[in-house]
Amino acid sequence: MIWRASVLTLFPEMFPGPLAQSLAGRALQTGIWSLEAVNIRDFARDRHRSVDDTPFGGGTGMVLRPDVVDAAIASVADGRPIIYLTPRGRRLTQRDAERYATAPGLMLLCGRYEGVDQRVIDARSMEEVSIGDYVLSGGELAALVLLDTTVRLLPGVMGAADSAVDESFAQHLLEYPHYTRPAEWQGRRVPDVLLSGHHAAVAAWRRAEAERVTRERRPDLWAAHTVASQATAP
Ligand code: SAM
């Protein structure tokens, strides 16, 4: 069955954007997944086609109206999970992408201005997801990021050569470094072990490098890796 993404946005022309290229683009063309951009403005109720209003309680900026957003959602809702992209959400992880890839598809709500009225987020039981601790001007780039990371995990999208088994975040580790020809470049040599043809030694070196870089750069990930390895130890 085709994996279906519906994006609710005030800027439908931003889609598929970069997702029309490379892996995701090929998969879109071959029908592994589909993407529809729903223009929230089409569901405005007044003659000015307004989608937002000033915040109750005062303050700057505008807030997307719950009735307009809800009508846009109702036009495509079919039981798929609904995600609201927001800096207030839980931070997106590789585990989330794995989970989304096994769903029948997703509906993604992109905010603008100050965000979306909380009542429609609650009423539609949306999952609130952030792509990082910084503020974007709208949810569209975040939706593209979430879709890119999910779509590449759909069956048939990545070839065996691109397999996700060894990638960063598998087993809570960052990936080991990569090298290709030439074996020496600007006086820098590729580590000898990678030229040795000794598969077990290469695997051990890669594992040690993955552990070292994770320990140095991501103590949070390293702690999770340590807990997970203790849980699976015989
Ligand atoms: N007033 C909001 C706050 O302080 O949390 C920020 C609103 S932001 C200018 C407008 C929209 O961009 C948000 O409604 C959300 O959809 C999107 N957005 C901004 N940063 C994001 C992030 N880190 N992750 C996901 N979506 C984000």
CSV table of C-alpha atoms and ligand atoms in Angstrom, one decimal:
chain,number,residue,atom,x,y,z
A,1,MET,CA,0.0,0.0,0.0
A,2,ILE,CA,1.2,3.5,-0.8
A,3,TRP,CA,2.5,5.6,2.1
A,4,ARG,CA,0.5,8.8,2.1
A,5,ALA,CA,1.6,12.2,3.3
A,6,SER,CA,-0.7,15.2,3.5
A,7,VAL,CA,0.8,18.5,4.5
A,8,LEU,CA,-1.4,21.3,5.7
A,9,THR,CA,0.3,24.6,5.0
A,10,LEU,CA,-0.2,28.2,3.9
A,11,PHE,CA,2.6,27.7,1.4
A,12,PRO,CA,1.7,24.6,-0.6
A,13,GLU,CA,4.1,25.7,-3.4
A,14,MET,CA,7.0,24.7,-1.0
A,15,PHE,CA,6.1,21.0,-1.7
A,16,PRO,CA,7.5,18.6,-2.8
A,17,GLY,CA,10.5,21.0,-3.1
A,18,PRO,CA,13.7,19.1,-2.3
A,19,LEU,CA,11.7,15.9,-1.9
A,20,ALA,CA,11.3,15.7,-5.7
A,21,GLN,CA,15.0,14.9,-5.9
A,22,SER,CA,17.2,11.9,-5.3
A,23,LEU,CA,15.9,8.9,-3.2
A,24,ALA,CA,12.6,10.5,-2.1
A,25,GLY,CA,11.9,11.9,-5.5
A,26,ARG,CA,12.4,8.5,-7.2
A,27,ALA,CA,10.2,6.9,-4.6
A,28,LEU,CA,7.6,9.6,-5.2
A,29,GLN,CA,7.7,8.9,-9.0
A,30,THR,CA,7.5,5.1,-8.6
A,31,GLY,CA,4.5,5.4,-6.2
A,32,ILE,CA,6.1,4.1,-3.0
A,33,TRP,CA,4.7,7.2,-1.3
A,34,SER,CA,2.5,10.1,-2.3
A,35,LEU,CA,2.4,13.8,-1.2
A,36,GLU,CA,-0.5,16.2,-1.2
A,37,ALA,CA,-0.2,19.8,0.0
A,38,VAL,CA,-3.4,21.2,1.4
A,39,ASN,CA,-3.7,25.0,1.4
A,40,ILE,CA,-5.1,26.0,4.8
A,41,ARG,CA,-6.4,29.2,3.2
A,42,ASP,CA,-8.9,27.3,1.1
A,43,PHE,CA,-10.8,26.6,4.4
A,44,ALA,CA,-11.1,30.2,5.5
A,45,ARG,CA,-14.7,31.3,6.1
A,46,ASP,CA,-14.8,35.0,5.5
A,47,ARG,CA,-14.5,37.0,2.3
A,48,HIS,CA,-11.0,38.2,3.2
A,49,ARG,CA,-9.9,34.5,3.4
A,50,SER,CA,-8.4,35.1,6.8
A,51,VAL,CA,-6.8,32.2,8.6
A,52,ASP,CA,-5.4,33.9,11.7
A,53,ASP,CA,-6.4,36.3,14.5
A,54,THR,CA,-4.8,38.2,17.4
A,55,PRO,CA,-4.0,36.2,20.5
A,56,PHE,CA,-6.4,36.3,23.5
A,57,GLY,CA,-4.5,37.8,26.5
A,58,GLY,CA,-2.7,40.2,24.3
A,59,GLY,CA,0.8,40.2,22.9
A,60,THR,CA,2.4,40.4,19.5
A,61,GLY,CA,1.8,38.3,16.4
A,62,MET,CA,-1.1,36.3,15.1
A,63,VAL,CA,-2.4,32.8,15.8
A,64,LEU,CA,-3.9,30.3,13.3
A,65,ARG,CA,-7.6,29.9,14.0
A,66,PRO,CA,-8.8,26.5,15.3
A,67,ASP,CA,-12.0,26.4,13.1
A,68,VAL,CA,-10.0,27.0,9.9
A,69,VAL,CA,-7.3,24.5,10.7
A,70,ASP,CA,-9.8,21.9,11.8
A,71,ALA,CA,-11.7,22.2,8.5
A,72,ALA,CA,-8.5,21.7,6.6
A,73,ILE,CA,-7.7,18.6,8.6
A,74,ALA,CA,-11.2,17.2,8.1
A,75,SER,CA,-10.8,17.4,4.4
A,76,VAL,CA,-8.0,14.7,4.4
A,77,ALA,CA,-8.4,13.0,7.8
A,78,ASP,CA,-8.5,9.2,7.6
A,79,GLY,CA,-7.0,7.9,10.8
A,80,ARG,CA,-3.4,8.6,10.0
A,81,PRO,CA,-1.4,10.2,12.9
A,82,ILE,CA,-1.4,14.0,12.8
A,83,ILE,CA,1.8,15.8,13.6
A,84,TYR,CA,2.0,19.5,14.5
A,85,LEU,CA,5.6,20.8,13.8
A,86,THR,CA,6.5,23.2,16.6
A,87,PRO,CA,9.5,24.2,18.7
A,88,ARG,CA,7.4,23.3,21.7
A,89,GLY,CA,7.3,19.7,20.7
A,90,ARG,CA,9.3,16.6,21.6
A,91,ARG,CA,12.5,16.5,19.6
A,92,LEU,CA,12.4,14.4,16.5
A,93,THR,CA,14.6,11.2,16.6
A,94,GLN,CA,15.6,8.4,14.3
A,95,ARG,CA,13.3,6.1,16.4
A,96,ASP,CA,10.3,8.4,15.5
A,97,ALA,CA,11.1,8.2,11.8
A,98,GLU,CA,11.2,4.4,12.1
A,99,ARG,CA,7.8,4.5,13.8
A,100,TYR,CA,6.3,6.9,11.2
A,101,ALA,CA,7.6,4.6,8.4
A,102,THR,CA,5.5,1.8,9.7
A,103,ALA,CA,2.3,3.9,9.9
A,104,PRO,CA,0.0,4.1,6.8
A,105,GLY,CA,1.2,7.7,6.3
A,106,LEU,CA,1.1,11.0,8.1
A,107,MET,CA,-0.7,14.3,8.2
A,108,LEU,CA,1.6,17.2,9.0
A,109,LEU,CA,0.4,20.6,10.2
A,110,CYS,CA,2.8,23.5,9.5
A,111,GLY,CA,2.4,26.6,11.7
A,112,ARG,CA,3.2,30.2,10.8
A,113,TYR,CA,3.2,33.4,12.8
A,114,GLU,CA,3.0,32.7,16.6
A,115,GLY,CA,1.6,29.2,16.0
A,116,VAL,CA,-1.7,27.4,16.1
A,117,ASP,CA,-4.6,27.7,18.6
A,118,GLN,CA,-4.0,25.0,21.2
A,119,ARG,CA,-7.6,23.7,21.2
A,120,VAL,CA,-7.4,22.2,17.7
A,121,ILE,CA,-4.0,20.6,18.6
A,122,ASP,CA,-5.7,18.9,21.6
A,123,ALA,CA,-9.0,18.1,19.9
A,124,ARG,CA,-7.3,16.3,17.1
A,125,SER,CA,-4.8,14.6,19.5
A,126,MET,CA,-1.8,15.8,17.5
A,127,GLU,CA,1.7,14.7,18.3
A,128,GLU,CA,3.8,17.9,18.8
A,129,VAL,CA,7.2,17.5,17.2
A,130,SER,CA,10.2,19.8,17.0
A,131,ILE,CA,13.2,19.4,14.7
A,132,GLY,CA,15.6,21.2,17.1
A,133,ASP,CA,16.1,23.9,19.6
A,134,TYR,CA,15.8,26.9,17.3
A,135,VAL,CA,12.9,28.8,15.9
A,136,LEU,CA,12.0,28.6,12.1
A,137,SER,CA,9.6,31.0,10.5
A,138,GLY,CA,7.3,28.2,9.6
A,139,GLY,CA,6.7,24.5,9.9
A,140,GLU,CA,7.3,23.8,6.2
A,141,LEU,CA,11.1,23.2,6.4
A,142,ALA,CA,10.5,21.0,9.5
A,143,ALA,CA,7.9,19.0,7.6
A,144,LEU,CA,10.3,18.5,4.8
A,145,VAL,CA,13.0,17.3,7.2
A,146,LEU,CA,10.6,14.9,8.9
A,147,LEU,CA,9.4,13.5,5.6
A,148,ASP,CA,12.9,13.1,4.2
A,149,THR,CA,14.1,11.1,7.2
A,150,THR,CA,10.9,8.9,7.2
A,151,VAL,CA,10.6,8.3,3.5
A,152,ARG,CA,14.1,6.9,3.1
A,153,LEU,CA,13.1,4.2,5.6
A,154,LEU,CA,10.1,3.0,3.5
A,155,PRO,CA,10.6,-0.5,2.0
A,156,GLY,CA,12.2,-0.2,-1.5
A,157,VAL,CA,13.5,3.4,-1.1
A,158,MET,CA,17.1,2.7,-0.2
A,159,GLY,CA,19.1,0.1,-2.0
A,160,ALA,CA,21.0,-2.5,0.0
A,161,ALA,CA,24.1,-0.4,-0.5
A,162,ASP,CA,22.5,2.5,1.4
A,163,SER,CA,21.3,0.3,4.2
A,164,ALA,CA,20.4,2.0,7.5
A,165,VAL,CA,21.8,-0.8,9.7
A,166,ASP,CA,25.2,0.9,10.3
A,167,GLU,CA,24.0,4.6,10.2
A,168,SER,CA,24.3,7.2,12.9
A,169,PHE,CA,21.8,6.6,15.7
A,170,ALA,CA,21.5,2.8,15.0
A,171,GLN,CA,22.3,1.3,18.4
A,172,HIS,CA,22.6,4.9,19.9
A,173,LEU,CA,25.9,5.4,18.2
A,174,LEU,CA,27.2,8.0,15.7
A,175,GLU,CA,28.7,6.5,12.6
A,176,TYR,CA,32.5,5.9,12.1
A,177,PRO,CA,34.4,8.1,9.6
A,178,HIS,CA,34.5,7.3,5.9
A,179,TYR,CA,37.5,7.4,3.5
A,180,THR,CA,37.8,6.8,-0.3
A,181,ARG,CA,40.6,7.2,-3.0
A,182,PRO,CA,43.2,8.5,-3.1
A,183,ALA,CA,44.8,6.6,-0.2
A,184,GLU,CA,47.0,9.6,0.4
A,185,TRP,CA,45.8,13.2,-0.1
A,186,GLN,CA,47.6,16.4,0.9
A,187,GLY,CA,49.9,14.3,3.1
A,188,ARG,CA,47.0,12.7,5.0
A,189,ARG,CA,46.8,8.9,4.8
A,190,VAL,CA,43.8,6.7,5.1
A,191,PRO,CA,44.1,4.6,8.3
A,192,ASP,CA,46.2,1.5,7.5
A,193,VAL,CA,43.6,-1.0,8.8
A,194,LEU,CA,41.1,0.1,6.1
A,195,LEU,CA,43.6,-0.9,3.4
A,196,SER,CA,44.4,-4.2,5.1
A,197,GLY,CA,41.6,-6.3,3.6
A,198,HIS,CA,41.1,-7.8,7.0
A,199,HIS,CA,37.3,-7.6,7.5
A,200,ALA,CA,37.2,-8.4,11.2
A,201,ALA,CA,39.9,-5.8,11.9
A,202,VAL,CA,38.0,-3.2,9.8
A,203,ALA,CA,34.8,-4.0,11.7
A,204,ALA,CA,36.5,-3.7,15.1
A,205,TRP,CA,38.2,-0.4,14.1
A,206,ARG,CA,34.9,1.1,12.9
A,207,ARG,CA,33.1,0.0,16.0
A,208,ALA,CA,35.8,1.6,18.2
A,209,GLU,CA,35.7,4.8,16.2
A,210,ALA,CA,31.9,5.0,16.4
A,211,GLU,CA,32.2,4.5,20.2
A,212,ARG,CA,34.9,7.1,20.5
A,213,VAL,CA,33.2,9.8,18.5
A,214,THR,CA,29.9,9.2,20.3
A,215,ARG,CA,31.6,9.4,23.7
A,216,GLU,CA,33.3,12.7,22.8
A,217,ARG,CA,30.5,14.5,21.0
A,218,ARG,CA,27.3,13.1,22.4
A,219,PRO,CA,27.4,12.1,26.1
A,220,ASP,CA,23.6,11.8,26.0
A,221,LEU,CA,23.7,9.3,23.2
A,222,TRP,CA,26.6,7.5,24.8
A,223,ALA,CA,24.7,7.1,28.1
A,224,ALA,CA,21.7,5.6,26.1
A,225,HIS,CA,24.1,3.3,24.3
A,226,THR,CA,25.6,2.1,27.6
A,227,VAL,CA,22.2,1.4,29.1
A,228,ALA,CA,21.0,-0.5,25.9
A,229,SER,CA,24.2,-2.6,25.7
A,230,GLN,CA,23.9,-3.6,29.4
A,231,ALA,CA,20.2,-4.6,28.9
A,232,THR,CA,21.2,-6.9,25.9
A,233,ALA,CA,24.4,-8.3,27.5
A,234,PRO,CA,24.1,-12.1,28.2
B,1,SAM,N1,5.9,31.4,18.9
B,1,SAM,C1,6.4,30.1,18.7
B,1,SAM,C2,7.3,29.7,19.9
B,1,SAM,O1,7.9,30.5,20.5
B,1,SAM,O2,7.3,28.4,20.2
B,1,SAM,C3,7.2,30.0,17.4
B,1,SAM,C4,6.4,30.2,16.2
B,1,SAM,S1,7.4,30.0,14.7
B,1,SAM,C5,7.8,31.6,14.3
B,1,SAM,C6,6.2,29.6,13.5
B,1,SAM,C7,6.0,28.2,13.1
B,1,SAM,O3,7.2,27.6,12.7
B,1,SAM,C8,5.6,27.3,14.3
B,1,SAM,O4,4.2,27.3,14.5
B,1,SAM,C9,6.0,25.9,13.8
B,1,SAM,O5,5.0,25.3,13.0
B,1,SAM,C10,7.3,26.2,13.0
B,1,SAM,N2,8.5,25.9,13.7
B,1,SAM,C11,9.4,26.9,14.2
B,1,SAM,N3,10.5,26.3,14.7
B,1,SAM,C12,10.3,25.0,14.6
B,1,SAM,C13,11.0,23.8,15.1
B,1,SAM,N4,12.2,24.0,15.7
B,1,SAM,N5,10.5,22.6,14.8
B,1,SAM,C14,9.4,22.5,14.2
B,1,SAM,N6,8.6,23.5,13.8
B,1,SAM,C15,9.0,24.7,14.0
